[in-house]
């Protein structure tokens, strides 16, 4: 590859940096009103907060291949995937702050981000996005489009019934679905090793007669390559694939998690292999210049800063809006 | 529109499949999926003939994976299709409720109205034929309790067709319950009153509207599904034997409940018996009576409810028929109501 045909790598870098900058901006905002005593209900961002620091390669390596018409369903840890799918950053931030200008006017919050303009949704129940992603994939197939759907799940979700039901259905229907397992090693506090019968969830794909690809190293380029193949296959009508990515969760399950379940020194070891500085080094080694990468970082930071200004400047929703959007009105036929 | 006036007596099963076929013809986005809905035409006959007519790209049998295919229907609905999904027995909701109440019912709300969820979930309810407690429940209140879904149940074939057309065209998830005692399957036995004239052509029975199926002035009997027929039978006996004219309300839509129609009747009669075959406590009959109490309607005698007691539905006919609400219980409650003063 020459540098000139590697613009996707800059895109991946910029979106990883944007996601990290977004999470870095969430952290102090989240703890406003929650110190010295941590009460989840307090501050401008109440409720649980699941950060995706460390998992950015999973988002960009896959989403670099997607168009607006493709669907992504993500998990309770959705920010990196939302950003890589092109969800409106301003309205996403406003939603996380529970504001009127949020994606859904503050009805959903950080675990329920919907942006219909780019076909992105996420939800708070493990493996729950599998079914809707399959449905979006089937809608595309039945209508003869070459759009695909990606279901992001964590490695814990591979032990859920919904995962297995949808894996089988997707294969039976030859659906253009790509299931991406972000294996960060932990379901909340329980390690994958202690609760999963197989060492590699990619092996489970064989039970559903679909390709299962394992990607080690939390490496955006390797993920990009594996996803490219799976997505092209789906677009050609050749059916679903499973991609398992070894990644790392640099923070706790949720903000405020004391993480006493981690082995001594694990977090330091993970931070030492943070994928973002590593990727910057690789890009420099491959001939990208510092100014280019600096410009990516600057643009990313500016977008995040603007989103937080937008969110904090947005009004709180009118109380009456709690009662709207429960049902959708029927338009005149 | 076909305006033929010939009487066409049909079962609910036939009326449902006719509505599905006509809407599939009208709207290419309508597809049907679920267990045994293809070659078999539905265990309860509600999808008969659809596979032959519309082919395997619009009518597909699924594996026994309710979480998977109901979840997929939510994704299809979000993408602009109109899936009609079969959950064969309402009792099976226990294996897939997440896809129903957390996904389908919350898609519009959590998306702030960006993404609707126009899907129909067909499911059979009711006992009385010795299938025991995992294949005989009604669970009206369970589904009526959870926001974001509409829930309907026809008591006759006319309403079944009209409610089905309205349900498919609705922009929201509609749980379409059909009662096995009314379905018209030979092997189940069918209450005769459920087989009615079904007009040809296009008509809707509006969701959210109860029906006054018998007018009367002395007492209001409220039912849904099969219990409408219990109420009608009781009303006939009251008229014939007691000189009492009962008004009978068919709830038809469990959610959103048409309180106004019920309240208007009770304001007129001052007496009420509510009959449902779901469990008693925290149930639909209790909800109806609460609405009457909240409206401050003066009653001539205490309101009564007849529901299935708070026990699993037993197998032996000797046990099941002792506890399942029926016309005799309805008549006895009505007579007690007429004889009492509040």
XYZ file of C-alpha atoms in Angstrom:
675
model
C 0.000 0.000 0.000
C 1.170 3.508 -0.728
C 0.397 6.316 1.660
C -1.981 7.838 -0.878
C -4.350 4.875 -0.778
C -4.275 4.646 2.975
C -6.600 7.505 3.798
C -8.751 5.033 5.737
C -5.897 4.725 8.247
C -5.972 8.431 8.953
C -9.760 8.204 9.251
C -9.378 5.355 11.730
C -6.792 7.270 13.722
C -8.887 10.415 13.836
C -11.985 8.545 14.943
C -10.118 6.625 17.629
C -8.734 9.889 18.924
C -12.163 11.504 18.756
C -13.695 8.666 20.741
C -10.964 8.889 23.374
C -11.298 12.661 23.569
C -15.034 12.217 24.011
C -14.547 9.786 26.904
C -11.892 12.054 28.414
C -14.446 14.849 28.379
C -17.123 12.606 29.882
C -14.983 11.696 32.914
C -14.831 15.070 34.713
C -18.385 15.918 33.663
C -19.644 12.630 35.073
C -17.970 13.188 38.429
C -19.418 16.689 38.795
C -21.700 16.492 41.819
C -20.549 12.951 42.580
C -17.584 13.836 44.780
C -16.640 13.500 47.541
C -19.564 11.121 47.945
C -20.404 9.005 44.909
C -24.107 8.984 44.223
C -24.980 7.888 40.732
C -28.089 10.041 40.636
C -26.174 13.291 41.051
C -24.456 15.634 38.637
C -25.183 16.626 35.048
C -24.820 13.024 33.814
C -26.702 10.630 36.122
C -26.942 6.861 35.859
C -24.405 4.286 34.851
C -21.565 5.287 32.542
C -19.658 2.682 30.543
C -16.564 4.026 28.817
C -15.060 2.429 25.754
C -11.433 3.490 26.318
C -9.167 0.871 24.795
C -11.815 -0.624 22.520
C -11.620 2.055 19.816
C -9.911 -0.224 17.249
C -13.015 -2.467 17.177
C -15.142 0.506 16.195
C -12.984 2.059 13.513
C -11.649 -1.122 11.919
C -15.174 -2.290 11.149
C -17.008 0.994 10.550
C -14.384 2.171 8.066
C -16.086 -0.188 5.611
C -19.660 0.928 6.273
C -21.955 3.414 4.555
C -24.860 5.369 6.020
C -27.290 2.728 4.751
C -25.591 -0.037 6.706
C -26.882 -0.671 10.199
C -24.928 -0.918 13.437
C -26.327 -2.089 16.739
C -24.005 -1.554 19.672
C -23.934 -2.359 23.353
C -24.228 -0.605 26.693
C -20.627 0.568 25.955
C -21.464 2.333 22.721
C -19.606 5.628 22.323
C -16.708 4.453 20.172
C -19.010 2.579 17.778
C -21.462 5.492 17.603
C -18.686 7.914 16.744
C -17.190 5.598 14.120
C -20.639 5.088 12.546
C -21.025 8.838 12.223
C -23.678 9.524 14.842
C -24.240 13.268 15.270
C -21.735 14.086 17.994
C -23.495 17.185 19.273
C -26.828 15.476 19.709
C -25.170 12.373 21.139
C -23.459 14.456 23.802
C -26.714 16.265 24.523
C -28.485 12.917 24.913
C -25.870 11.763 27.407
C -26.515 14.958 29.358
C -30.270 14.265 29.180
C -31.019 17.432 27.252
C -33.795 18.503 24.927
C -31.509 18.600 21.888
C -30.339 15.052 22.529
C -30.823 12.351 19.917
C -34.060 11.320 21.630
C -34.697 14.380 23.763
C -33.221 12.799 26.866
C -35.511 9.761 26.876
C -32.739 7.252 26.369
C -29.404 8.422 27.729
C -26.026 6.894 27.084
C -27.192 3.265 26.792
C -29.977 4.047 24.313
C -28.486 6.136 21.540
C -30.454 6.132 18.272
C -29.483 8.037 15.147
C -31.771 6.950 12.340
C -29.930 9.097 9.789
C -26.954 6.716 10.000
C -28.878 3.592 11.120
C -27.248 3.348 14.516
C -28.839 2.014 17.699
C -27.587 0.588 20.949
C -29.207 -0.934 24.008
C -28.588 -1.855 27.576
C -29.272 -5.605 27.608
C -26.523 -8.094 26.811
C -26.795 -9.562 23.273
C -30.013 -7.627 22.680
C -28.769 -5.940 19.518
C -28.327 -9.273 17.759
C -31.984 -9.608 16.742
C -32.513 -6.075 15.431
C -29.243 -6.243 13.481
C -30.388 -9.487 11.908
C -33.714 -7.866 11.069
C -32.028 -4.877 9.435
C -29.806 -7.252 7.484
C -32.837 -9.244 6.320
C -34.733 -6.090 5.357
C -31.777 -5.149 3.150
C -31.611 -8.610 1.646
C -35.352 -8.892 1.011
C -35.301 -5.514 -0.724
C -32.366 -6.487 -2.890
C -29.958 -3.874 -1.544
C -26.353 -4.721 -0.727
C -26.496 -3.058 2.676
C -25.242 -5.034 5.650
C -25.729 -4.929 9.398
C -23.155 -5.186 12.150
C -24.037 -6.346 15.645
C -21.422 -5.380 18.194
C -21.516 -7.487 21.339
C -19.137 -8.153 24.199
C -17.595 -11.533 24.848
C -20.034 -12.014 27.730
C -22.924 -11.857 25.273
C -21.658 -14.982 23.530
C -23.025 -16.877 26.522
C -26.520 -15.443 26.019
C -29.359 -17.270 24.306
C -30.038 -14.383 21.925
C -26.532 -14.792 20.510
C -27.033 -18.446 19.677
C -30.558 -18.037 18.327
C -29.506 -15.250 16.011
C -26.298 -16.972 14.898
C -28.371 -19.933 13.764
C -31.088 -17.810 12.142
C -28.558 -15.609 10.356
C -26.890 -18.648 8.887
C -30.169 -20.315 7.899
C -31.292 -17.083 6.227
C -27.818 -16.277 4.776
C -28.275 -12.826 6.168
C -25.771 -10.043 5.439
C -24.888 -9.809 9.123
C -21.486 -9.383 10.727
C -21.322 -10.182 14.414
C -18.403 -8.443 16.084
C -17.392 -9.685 19.518
C -15.361 -7.153 21.447
C -13.543 -9.416 23.854
C -12.295 -7.201 26.649
C -11.904 -10.147 28.971
C -14.586 -9.170 31.480
C -18.345 -9.313 31.877
C -18.567 -6.610 34.575
C -16.227 -8.324 37.055
C -16.323 -11.925 35.887
C -13.452 -12.941 33.667
C -14.090 -14.639 30.368
C -11.694 -17.426 31.335
C -13.783 -18.303 34.381
C -17.138 -18.445 32.648
C -16.709 -19.443 29.017
C -16.304 -23.027 27.864
C -14.211 -22.166 24.837
C -10.996 -20.159 24.759
C -12.053 -18.475 21.551
C -15.623 -17.457 20.795
C -14.710 -17.411 17.101
C -14.741 -21.203 17.349
C -18.464 -21.051 18.041
C -19.105 -19.838 14.491
C -18.386 -23.357 13.244
C -21.477 -24.559 15.069
C -23.519 -22.252 12.843
C -21.691 -23.005 9.599
C -20.289 -19.524 9.255
C -16.744 -18.177 9.162
C -15.306 -17.297 12.558
C -12.350 -14.953 12.484
C -10.173 -14.269 15.495
C -8.215 -11.025 15.537
C -5.497 -10.632 18.146
C -3.632 -7.572 19.287
C -6.354 -4.891 19.356
C -4.909 -3.777 16.044
C -6.951 -1.417 13.834
C -5.232 -2.551 10.632
C -5.810 -6.252 11.331
C -9.439 -5.568 12.259
C -9.865 -3.476 9.126
C -8.620 -6.355 7.023
C -10.774 -9.024 8.679
C -13.873 -6.832 8.624
C -13.307 -5.886 5.008
C -13.418 -9.490 3.969
C -16.490 -10.335 6.069
C -18.402 -7.260 4.941
C -17.559 -7.812 1.274
C -18.723 -11.386 1.634
C -22.008 -10.227 3.152
C -22.501 -7.642 0.392
C -21.973 -10.372 -2.196
C -24.850 -12.315 -0.644
C -22.635 -15.023 0.797
C -23.982 -14.753 4.312
C -22.936 -13.867 7.824
C -19.575 -13.917 9.612
C -18.378 -13.732 13.167
C -15.339 -11.633 14.062
C -13.872 -11.933 17.530
C -11.517 -9.135 18.501
C -9.163 -9.290 21.450
C -9.379 -5.840 22.909
C -8.950 -4.227 26.308
C -11.122 -2.235 28.660
C -8.863 0.445 30.097
C -11.468 1.565 32.628
C -13.856 -0.250 34.945
C -17.144 -1.747 33.896
C -18.778 1.537 34.832
C -17.447 4.780 36.214
C -17.047 4.384 39.954
C -16.105 0.713 39.602
C -13.372 -0.021 42.161
C -12.042 -2.867 39.971
C -10.890 -4.999 42.886
C -11.415 -8.048 40.696
C -8.472 -7.248 38.443
C -5.152 -9.017 39.007
C -2.396 -6.843 40.433
C -0.827 -4.612 37.805
C -3.271 -5.520 35.033
C -4.437 -1.991 34.403
C -0.889 -0.693 34.104
C -0.048 -3.458 31.687
C -3.112 -2.635 29.592
C -2.373 1.094 29.618
C 1.129 0.325 28.399
C -0.379 -1.222 25.281
C -3.013 1.473 24.750
C -3.898 1.095 21.058
C -4.010 4.798 20.240
C -0.373 5.814 20.930
C 0.724 2.519 19.399
C -1.182 3.278 16.231
C 0.251 6.762 16.047
C 3.743 5.296 16.227
C 2.967 2.807 13.512
C 1.550 5.447 11.227
C 4.663 7.587 11.711
C 6.860 4.575 11.027
C 4.862 3.931 7.865
C 5.575 7.400 6.586
C 2.651 9.520 7.690
C 3.885 12.856 8.906
C 3.505 14.318 12.324
C 1.630 17.348 11.086
C -1.020 15.147 9.500
C -1.606 13.210 12.709
C -1.541 16.380 14.783
C -4.213 17.798 12.503
C -6.365 14.688 13.072
C -6.036 15.116 16.807
C -6.853 18.792 16.623
C -9.972 18.223 14.539
C -11.105 15.463 16.860
C -10.640 17.588 19.957
C -12.426 20.538 18.372
C -15.400 18.342 17.477
C -15.599 17.011 21.020
C -15.223 20.452 22.590
C -17.973 21.785 20.364
C -20.233 18.825 21.219
C -19.851 19.413 24.935
C -20.508 23.137 24.549
C -23.610 22.236 22.544
C -24.764 19.692 25.110
C -24.271 21.914 28.130
C -25.935 24.791 26.312
C -28.993 22.734 25.466
C -32.079 23.145 27.636
C -33.378 20.418 29.884
C -36.387 18.756 28.287
C -39.856 20.021 29.021
C -41.537 17.648 31.491
C -44.470 17.138 29.147
C -42.131 15.491 26.634
C -41.879 12.451 28.925
C -45.330 11.573 27.628
C -44.611 11.854 23.912
C -43.008 9.393 21.484
C -44.397 6.434 23.456
C -46.381 5.660 20.336
C -45.911 6.729 16.746
C -48.852 8.457 15.093
C -50.169 6.897 11.953
C -49.774 9.117 8.940
C -52.723 9.400 6.583
C -52.544 6.531 4.095
C -63.864 -1.761 -2.724
C -66.062 -4.794 -2.986
C -69.537 -3.976 -1.774
C -71.009 -7.449 -2.050
C -73.642 -7.932 0.610
C -73.793 -11.734 0.659
C -73.413 -13.116 4.175
C -70.052 -14.824 4.538
C -69.881 -16.740 7.802
C -66.267 -17.198 8.822
C -64.159 -18.331 11.718
C -61.646 -16.030 13.400
C -58.828 -18.131 11.919
C -60.119 -17.582 8.406
C -60.799 -13.916 9.004
C -57.235 -13.409 10.261
C -55.671 -15.129 7.273
C -57.949 -13.211 4.904
C -56.895 -9.918 6.469
C -53.233 -10.904 6.230
C -53.571 -11.899 2.597
C -55.360 -8.727 1.578
C -52.842 -6.518 3.360
C -49.897 -8.445 1.912
C -51.379 -7.821 -1.501
C -51.779 -4.123 -0.816
C -48.411 -3.525 0.872
C -45.208 -5.263 -0.219
C -43.609 -4.412 3.132
C -45.845 -6.855 4.990
C -44.164 -10.183 5.682
C -45.137 -13.034 7.993
C -42.741 -15.096 10.053
C -42.832 -17.472 12.980
C -43.135 -21.107 13.848
C -45.306 -23.295 11.624
C -46.879 -20.420 9.730
C -45.729 -21.597 6.304
C -46.604 -25.052 5.107
C -48.844 -25.748 8.074
C -50.636 -22.403 7.782
C -50.350 -21.737 11.500
C -51.110 -24.145 14.302
C -54.278 -22.102 14.802
C -55.071 -21.647 11.133
C -54.379 -17.932 11.050
C -51.837 -17.978 8.202
C -53.516 -20.547 5.977
C -52.739 -20.208 2.273
C -50.232 -17.377 2.630
C -47.107 -19.342 1.695
C -48.737 -20.663 -1.464
C -49.921 -17.205 -2.412
C -46.920 -15.054 -1.500
C -43.954 -17.397 -1.550
C -41.032 -18.083 0.730
C -39.619 -14.567 0.541
C -42.606 -13.140 2.381
C -43.812 -16.044 4.498
C -41.138 -17.872 6.397
C -41.132 -20.600 8.945
C -38.575 -19.971 11.654
C -36.671 -22.208 14.006
C -37.943 -22.343 17.582
C -35.979 -19.215 18.450
C -38.473 -16.619 19.644
C -35.897 -14.198 21.007
C -34.095 -14.317 17.685
C -36.987 -13.889 15.316
C -38.973 -11.385 17.384
C -35.777 -9.358 17.794
C -35.254 -9.603 14.046
C -38.809 -8.384 13.466
C -37.998 -5.277 15.511
C -35.037 -4.630 13.216
C -37.162 -5.200 10.118
C -39.857 -2.856 11.436
C -37.229 -0.226 12.154
C -36.048 -0.585 8.573
C -39.533 0.154 7.226
C -41.011 -3.303 6.801
C -44.195 -4.478 8.501
C -43.515 -7.892 9.964
C -46.358 -9.968 11.332
C -44.905 -12.462 13.761
C -46.435 -15.531 15.324
C -45.785 -16.326 18.964
C -47.826 -19.489 18.952
C -48.916 -19.509 22.623
C -48.809 -16.417 24.814
C -47.399 -18.730 27.470
C -44.149 -18.787 25.467
C -43.441 -15.106 26.137
C -41.219 -16.215 28.980
C -38.477 -17.190 26.553
C -38.535 -13.941 24.579
C -40.037 -11.136 26.634
C -36.913 -9.026 26.303
C -37.434 -8.714 22.563
C -41.048 -7.701 23.177
C -41.057 -5.288 26.107
C -37.514 -3.961 26.009
C -36.990 -3.794 22.252
C -40.271 -3.542 20.360
C -42.115 -1.526 22.976
C -39.303 0.989 23.545
C -37.952 1.606 20.071
C -40.110 4.662 19.392
C -39.523 6.147 22.839
C -35.788 5.611 23.107
C -35.311 6.966 19.618
C -37.383 10.045 20.418
C -39.735 9.119 17.599
C -36.971 8.664 14.992
C -37.587 4.928 14.609
C -41.045 3.411 14.805
C -41.846 -0.260 15.279
C -44.798 -1.257 13.106
C -45.103 -4.949 13.842
C -47.856 -7.341 14.837
C -47.280 -10.142 17.294
C -50.009 -12.768 16.934
C -50.465 -15.057 19.902
C -53.090 -17.484 21.116
C -54.557 -17.256 24.613
C -56.951 -19.172 26.798
C -57.700 -22.601 28.165
C -60.668 -24.833 28.684
C -59.431 -27.757 26.611
C -57.151 -29.518 29.085
C -53.766 -28.245 27.952
C -52.645 -27.331 31.490
C -50.892 -24.289 32.826
C -48.142 -23.745 30.250
C -50.476 -23.634 27.242
C -53.693 -22.108 28.596
C -52.907 -18.707 30.045
C -54.234 -15.331 28.940
C -51.798 -12.818 30.443
C -53.874 -9.828 29.364
C -52.702 -7.808 32.315
C -49.049 -8.707 31.802
C -49.063 -7.214 28.326
C -51.522 -4.451 29.150
C -49.274 -3.334 31.980
C -46.212 -2.620 29.863
C -46.108 0.686 27.996
C -45.306 1.047 24.326
C -47.424 -1.794 22.984
C -51.019 -1.954 21.894
C -52.901 -5.121 22.797
C -56.082 -6.303 21.085
C -58.286 -9.389 21.209
C -61.306 -10.022 18.969
C -64.363 -11.862 20.216
C -65.636 -12.673 16.717
C -64.526 -13.058 13.123
C -65.812 -9.684 11.956
C -63.693 -7.907 14.513
C -60.735 -10.219 13.902
C -60.420 -9.095 10.296
C -60.947 -5.424 11.064
C -58.584 -5.443 14.027
C -55.925 -7.271 12.011
C -56.042 -4.709 9.220
C -55.835 -1.914 11.789
C -52.983 -3.685 13.598
C -50.831 -4.144 10.500
C -51.352 -0.503 9.514
C -50.562 0.778 12.987
C -47.113 2.343 13.375
C -46.589 0.593 16.711
C -46.126 -2.914 18.017
C -49.550 -4.506 18.336
C -49.983 -7.723 20.300
C -52.851 -9.461 18.538
C -54.278 -12.053 20.912
C -56.747 -14.624 19.688
C -58.655 -16.916 21.998
C -58.386 -20.632 21.314
C -62.014 -21.226 22.320
C -63.095 -18.873 19.520
C -60.617 -19.695 16.824
C -62.675 -22.095 14.792
C -60.234 -24.962 14.708
C -62.135 -28.219 14.568
C -59.922 -29.865 17.138
C -60.461 -27.166 19.736
C -64.192 -26.673 19.800
C -65.493 -23.217 19.055
C -68.047 -20.939 20.678
C -70.650 -20.519 17.965
C -71.031 -16.783 18.463
C -67.485 -16.170 17.311
C -68.347 -17.293 13.784
C -69.881 -14.245 12.184
C -70.442 -12.511 8.916
C -67.165 -11.134 7.599
C -67.671 -8.498 4.936
C -65.484 -8.708 1.869
C -63.188 -5.828 1.153
C -61.371 -3.400 3.313
C -62.566 -2.274 6.739
C -60.863 -1.591 10.037
C -62.093 -2.064 13.571
C -60.349 0.792 15.331
C -57.761 -0.043 17.980
C -58.520 1.663 21.269
C -62.317 1.432 20.973
C -64.459 -0.948 22.994
C -67.739 -2.122 21.539
C -71.245 -2.164 22.994
C -72.340 -5.566 21.728
C -75.705 -5.647 23.504
C -77.565 -2.623 24.730
C -79.262 -2.654 28.092
C -80.222 -0.412 30.961
C -80.028 -2.430 34.176
C -76.490 -3.752 34.537
C -73.199 -3.603 32.602
C -71.352 -6.824 31.852
C -67.782 -6.254 30.641
C -65.757 -8.969 28.930
C -63.171 -9.658 26.265
C -62.456 -12.565 23.967
C -64.365 -15.621 25.126
C -65.808 -13.913 28.182
C -67.840 -11.604 25.907
C -69.773 -14.742 24.998
C -70.188 -15.628 28.666
C -71.581 -12.136 29.206
C -73.934 -12.442 26.224
C -75.198 -15.806 27.438
C -75.773 -14.390 30.908
C -77.519 -11.356 29.417
C -79.892 -13.611 27.452
C -80.768 -15.553 30.600
C -81.284 -12.344 32.575
C -83.632 -11.002 29.934
C -85.506 -14.250 29.558
C -85.755 -15.328 33.154
C -85.397 -12.161 35.232
C -86.698 -9.374 33.034
C -83.338 -7.639 33.434
C -81.691 -5.970 30.435
C -77.912 -6.148 30.610
C -75.574 -4.056 28.512
C -72.543 -6.026 27.296
C -69.225 -4.335 26.542
C -66.529 -6.040 24.487
C -63.225 -4.529 25.633
C -61.569 -5.465 22.282
C -58.471 -3.365 23.012
C -56.676 -4.085 26.276
C -54.160 -1.304 25.661
C -54.972 1.468 25.308
C -58.083 0.635 27.294
C -61.251 2.469 26.208
C -62.368 3.539 29.641
C -64.902 6.040 28.313
C -67.163 3.451 26.698
C -67.186 1.382 29.889
C -67.768 4.380 32.142
C -70.611 5.668 29.967
C -72.388 2.334 30.275
C -71.903 2.066 34.021
C -73.111 5.635 34.488
C -76.293 4.502 32.804
C -76.787 1.162 34.575
C -75.167 1.722 38.001
C -74.142 -1.919 38.247
C -71.176 -3.763 36.818
C -69.669 -7.240 36.537
C -66.297 -7.594 34.826
C -65.318 -11.015 33.510
C -61.848 -11.971 32.312
C -60.106 -15.330 32.195
C -56.674 -14.018 33.183
C -55.410 -14.242 36.779
C -57.369 -12.211 39.309
C -54.852 -10.169 41.276
C -53.495 -6.990 39.701
C -55.575 -7.925 36.708
C -57.605 -6.366 33.927
C -60.943 -6.698 35.739
C -59.428 -4.882 38.700
C -58.173 -2.148 36.356
C -61.668 -1.655 34.918
C -63.252 -1.476 38.358
C -60.588 0.962 39.553
C -61.373 3.209 36.612
C -65.059 3.175 37.592
C -64.174 3.969 41.196
C -61.826 6.787 40.180
C -64.550 8.316 38.039
C -66.754 8.507 41.138
C -69.684 6.831 39.457
C -72.356 6.035 42.064
C -73.156 2.321 42.033
C -76.329 0.612 43.153
C -74.349 -2.426 44.295
C -70.660 -3.261 44.749
C -68.749 -3.930 41.519
C -67.877 -7.559 40.907
C -65.106 -9.281 39.065
C -64.806 -12.819 37.872
C -61.328 -13.941 36.895
C -59.205 -17.042 37.052
C -58.099 -17.480 40.675
C -54.451 -16.929 41.559
C -53.400 -20.512 40.874
C -51.736 -22.123 37.873
C -54.338 -23.383 35.399
C -54.939 -27.042 36.296
C -55.058 -29.897 33.783
C -57.939 -32.142 34.836
C -61.257 -30.927 33.399
C -62.769 -31.473 36.842
C -60.351 -28.867 38.192
C -60.006 -26.563 35.203
C -63.726 -26.043 34.671
C -64.219 -25.459 38.358
C -61.993 -22.377 38.211
C -62.297 -21.075 34.652
C -64.806 -18.203 34.402
C -67.955 -19.205 32.544
C -71.470 -18.015 31.719
C -73.003 -19.507 34.878
C -70.571 -17.650 37.135
C -71.304 -14.482 35.183
C -75.050 -14.958 35.552
C -74.770 -15.671 39.264
C -72.648 -12.566 39.826
C -75.090 -10.450 37.836
C -78.047 -11.778 39.835
C -76.216 -11.054 43.057
C -75.472 -7.547 41.834
C -79.110 -6.966 40.882
C -80.268 -8.301 44.248
C -77.865 -6.193 46.289
C -77.735 -2.557 47.173
C -74.462 -0.710 47.625
